[in-house]
Coordinates of C-alpha atoms in Angstrom, one line a residue:
M1 CA 8.6 56.8 153.9
K2 CA 9.3 53.9 156.1
P3 CA 10.8 54.0 159.7
L4 CA 14.3 52.8 159.2
K5 CA 17.5 52.7 161.4
I6 CA 20.6 53.2 160.3
T7 CA 23.5 51.2 161.2
F8 CA 27.0 51.8 160.6
E9 CA 29.7 49.5 160.8
L10 CA 33.6 50.9 161.8
D11 CA 36.5 49.5 161.0
T12 CA 38.9 53.3 162.2
P13 CA 38.2 55.2 165.3
T14 CA 35.7 58.4 164.9
H15 CA 36.4 61.8 165.7
V16 CA 34.8 62.8 169.5
P17 CA 32.4 65.7 168.0
E18 CA 32.0 68.7 169.6
Y19 CA 28.4 69.0 169.1
P20 CA 26.1 65.9 167.4
V21 CA 26.0 64.8 164.0
H22 CA 22.1 65.0 163.0
F23 CA 21.3 62.3 159.7
D24 CA 20.6 64.9 157.7
G25 CA 22.8 66.8 157.6
V26 CA 24.7 63.4 155.9
L27 CA 22.1 62.7 153.8
A28 CA 22.4 66.5 152.6
Y29 CA 26.1 66.3 152.0
A30 CA 24.8 63.2 149.8
T31 CA 22.3 64.8 148.3
V32 CA 24.6 68.4 147.3
Q33 CA 27.2 65.8 146.2
E34 CA 24.0 64.9 143.7
G35 CA 22.8 67.8 142.4
L36 CA 25.8 69.6 142.2
A37 CA 26.5 67.2 139.3
C38 CA 22.8 67.8 138.1
G39 CA 23.0 71.2 138.1
Q40 CA 21.5 72.3 141.0
T41 CA 22.6 75.3 144.4
V42 CA 23.6 73.5 146.8
E43 CA 20.3 75.8 148.4
E44 CA 17.9 72.7 146.3
A45 CA 20.0 70.3 146.3
Q46 CA 19.9 70.1 150.2
E47 CA 16.3 70.2 150.6
T48 CA 15.8 67.6 148.4
L49 CA 16.5 65.1 150.7
P50 CA 14.3 61.6 151.3
L51 CA 13.2 62.3 154.7
Q52 CA 9.9 62.8 156.1
E53 CA 9.9 66.0 157.1
H54 CA 7.1 67.4 160.7
N55 CA 5.8 70.1 160.3
A56 CA 4.4 72.2 163.5
G57 CA 4.1 75.5 161.4
E58 CA 7.1 77.4 160.5
A59 CA 9.0 74.1 163.5
R60 CA 9.8 72.1 159.9
V61 CA 12.2 69.2 160.8
W62 CA 13.7 66.3 158.9
K63 CA 12.5 62.7 161.1
A64 CA 16.1 61.9 161.4
S65 CA 18.2 61.5 164.5
W66 CA 21.6 62.3 165.2
I67 CA 24.0 59.5 164.9
D68 CA 25.0 57.6 168.2
F69 CA 28.2 56.1 168.1
S70 CA 28.6 52.8 170.7
P71 CA 30.8 53.4 173.7
G72 CA 34.5 52.4 173.3
E73 CA 37.9 53.6 174.3
R74 CA 38.7 56.6 173.9
F75 CA 42.0 58.8 173.4
S76 CA 43.9 61.3 172.0
L77 CA 46.0 62.0 168.8
P78 CA 48.8 64.6 168.5
I79 CA 48.5 66.1 165.2
Q80 CA 51.1 69.3 164.8
R81 CA 50.4 71.6 162.0
T82 CA 53.8 73.1 159.6
F83 CA 54.7 76.1 160.4
D84 CA 58.6 77.8 158.5
L85 CA 61.4 78.8 160.9
T86 CA 62.5 83.4 159.9
Q87 CA 64.5 85.8 161.8
T88 CA 65.4 89.0 162.1
V89 CA 68.4 90.4 163.6
L90 CA 67.6 93.5 165.4
D91 CA 70.7 95.2 167.4
G92 CA 73.1 92.1 166.1
G93 CA 70.4 90.1 168.5
R94 CA 68.4 87.5 166.2
V95 CA 64.6 86.9 167.3
Y96 CA 62.5 84.0 165.5
H97 CA 59.5 83.4 165.0
K98 CA 57.5 80.6 163.5
L99 CA 54.7 81.4 160.7
R100 CA 52.0 78.9 159.5
R101 CA 53.1 77.7 155.9
E102 CA 50.4 78.5 152.9
G103 CA 50.1 81.2 152.9
W104 CA 47.8 81.9 156.3
A105 CA 48.5 84.9 158.1
G106 CA 49.7 85.7 161.9
E107 CA 52.8 84.8 163.6
I108 CA 51.9 81.4 166.8
S109 CA 55.3 82.2 168.7
S110 CA 52.9 82.5 171.2
S111 CA 49.5 81.9 172.6
P112 CA 48.5 78.7 173.8
Y113 CA 47.9 77.7 169.3
K114 CA 52.1 77.5 169.8
A115 CA 53.1 75.7 167.1
Y116 CA 49.8 74.8 166.3
L117 CA 49.8 71.6 168.4
F118 CA 46.4 69.9 169.1
N119 CA 45.4 66.9 170.5
E120 CA 42.4 65.6 168.5
P121 CA 40.1 63.5 170.9
L122 CA 39.2 60.1 168.8
R123 CA 37.2 57.1 170.4
M124 CA 37.2 53.2 169.4
S125 CA 33.7 53.2 168.2
N126 CA 32.9 50.4 165.8
R127 CA 29.4 50.9 165.4
A128 CA 27.1 54.2 165.4
T129 CA 23.8 54.4 164.6
A130 CA 20.9 57.0 163.4
W131 CA 16.8 56.3 163.1
C132 CA 14.6 57.8 160.0
V133 CA 11.3 58.3 158.5
G134 CA 12.6 58.1 154.3
D135 CA 12.9 56.1 151.4
A136 CA 15.3 53.5 152.5
D137 CA 16.2 52.6 148.7
A138 CA 16.7 56.3 148.0
I139 CA 18.9 56.5 151.3
A140 CA 21.4 53.5 150.5
D141 CA 21.1 54.8 147.3
L142 CA 22.7 58.1 148.3
L143 CA 25.0 56.9 151.4
D144 CA 26.9 54.6 148.8
K145 CA 28.2 56.9 146.4
H146 CA 28.9 59.3 148.4
V147 CA 29.8 58.6 152.8
S148 CA 32.7 56.5 153.4
Y149 CA 33.9 57.9 156.7
L150 CA 31.5 59.1 159.6
G151 CA 32.9 62.5 161.3
K152 CA 35.9 64.9 161.2
L153 CA 39.8 64.1 160.0
T154 CA 38.6 61.6 157.3
R155 CA 41.5 63.1 155.5
I156 CA 43.6 60.6 157.6
G157 CA 40.6 57.7 157.9
M158 CA 38.8 58.5 160.5
G159 CA 36.0 56.9 160.4
R160 CA 36.0 54.4 157.8
I161 CA 32.8 52.5 157.7
R162 CA 32.9 48.8 156.5
S163 CA 29.3 48.6 155.7
I164 CA 25.8 50.0 156.0
D165 CA 23.2 48.0 156.6
I166 CA 19.2 49.5 156.0
A167 CA 16.3 47.7 158.4
E168 CA 12.4 49.1 158.7
D169 CA 12.3 49.2 162.7
E170 CA 8.8 50.5 164.5
Q171 CA 10.6 51.9 167.1
A172 CA 12.2 55.0 164.2
S173 CA 8.5 56.5 164.2
M174 CA 10.2 57.7 167.5
L175 CA 13.4 57.5 167.6
W176 CA 14.1 60.0 164.8
M177 CA 12.8 62.3 168.2
R178 CA 16.6 62.3 169.2
R179 CA 17.7 65.7 167.8
T180 CA 17.5 68.7 168.4
L181 CA 13.5 70.3 167.3
P182 CA 12.5 73.6 166.6
F183 CA 9.5 72.6 168.8
D184 CA 8.8 71.8 172.4
P185 CA 8.4 67.9 171.9
S186 CA 6.1 67.9 175.6
M187 CA 9.0 64.6 176.9
P188 CA 10.2 63.8 179.6
G189 CA 14.8 64.2 178.6
Y190 CA 14.9 67.2 177.3
T191 CA 16.2 70.5 177.7
K192 CA 15.7 74.2 176.2
V193 CA 19.3 75.3 173.2
F194 CA 19.8 77.4 171.6
E195 CA 21.0 75.6 168.1
T196 CA 20.8 74.7 165.0
C197 CA 17.9 72.3 163.6
R198 CA 18.4 72.2 159.6
A199 CA 20.8 71.7 157.4
P200 CA 24.1 73.3 157.1
Y201 CA 24.0 72.7 160.4
W202 CA 28.3 74.4 160.1
R203 CA 26.5 77.8 159.9
R204 CA 25.7 79.1 163.3
E205 CA 24.0 81.8 162.8
N206 CA 20.9 80.3 161.8
R207 CA 20.4 79.1 165.5
K208 CA 17.2 79.5 167.2
I209 CA 15.7 78.6 170.5
A210 CA 15.6 74.3 170.4
W211 CA 15.1 71.2 172.7
A212 CA 17.4 68.5 172.5
P213 CA 17.5 65.0 174.4
V214 CA 20.1 65.7 177.3
A215 CA 21.5 62.4 177.2
M216 CA 21.3 60.0 173.6
Q217 CA 21.4 56.6 174.5
A218 CA 20.7 53.7 171.7
A219 CA 17.9 51.9 171.6
A220 CA 17.5 47.5 173.0

């Protein structure tokens, strides 16, 4: 296991995430794809990352930082989901309703999501960086096989990866801590939060008291 800097060169704008993207979460996605093909369960696969763990009692965390997206122009992408228009005749008058397609229940003629029109925040980042302590060859193999995009809206090409560079970087021995931590790092620049510290990060019920950097800035 060595301290590593992972650099993603990006071809297309990225979706601005609501929460920071953890690099170990991206690797967990890749190991699950690999594990399922070999008969592993999702739970088993996402616990076999090629990363070193930091153990502080029961507070276990992978040594992998948030992914730091480079600054770039921000803009919004309007997205409208399709709906079907139906009508009901009541006492000679017509009342129109907009209904979600694909069997989704509910009527969307009103409310903040009327007609399902969203403005998705995007950013023109041409590079993304993460730091970790792990097995460079195993990480490169997983990323090459299973990770072609970063972030959301990949179905329309957002966050497409052009190339990935993995290099040894001694700074990563400390920079991996630029992430949500399940313990107090006793360092300036962190604040107490209530967040998920381990994949799967989408399971909000796994949130706990944790510490996170107040700001994320790329190392020189």
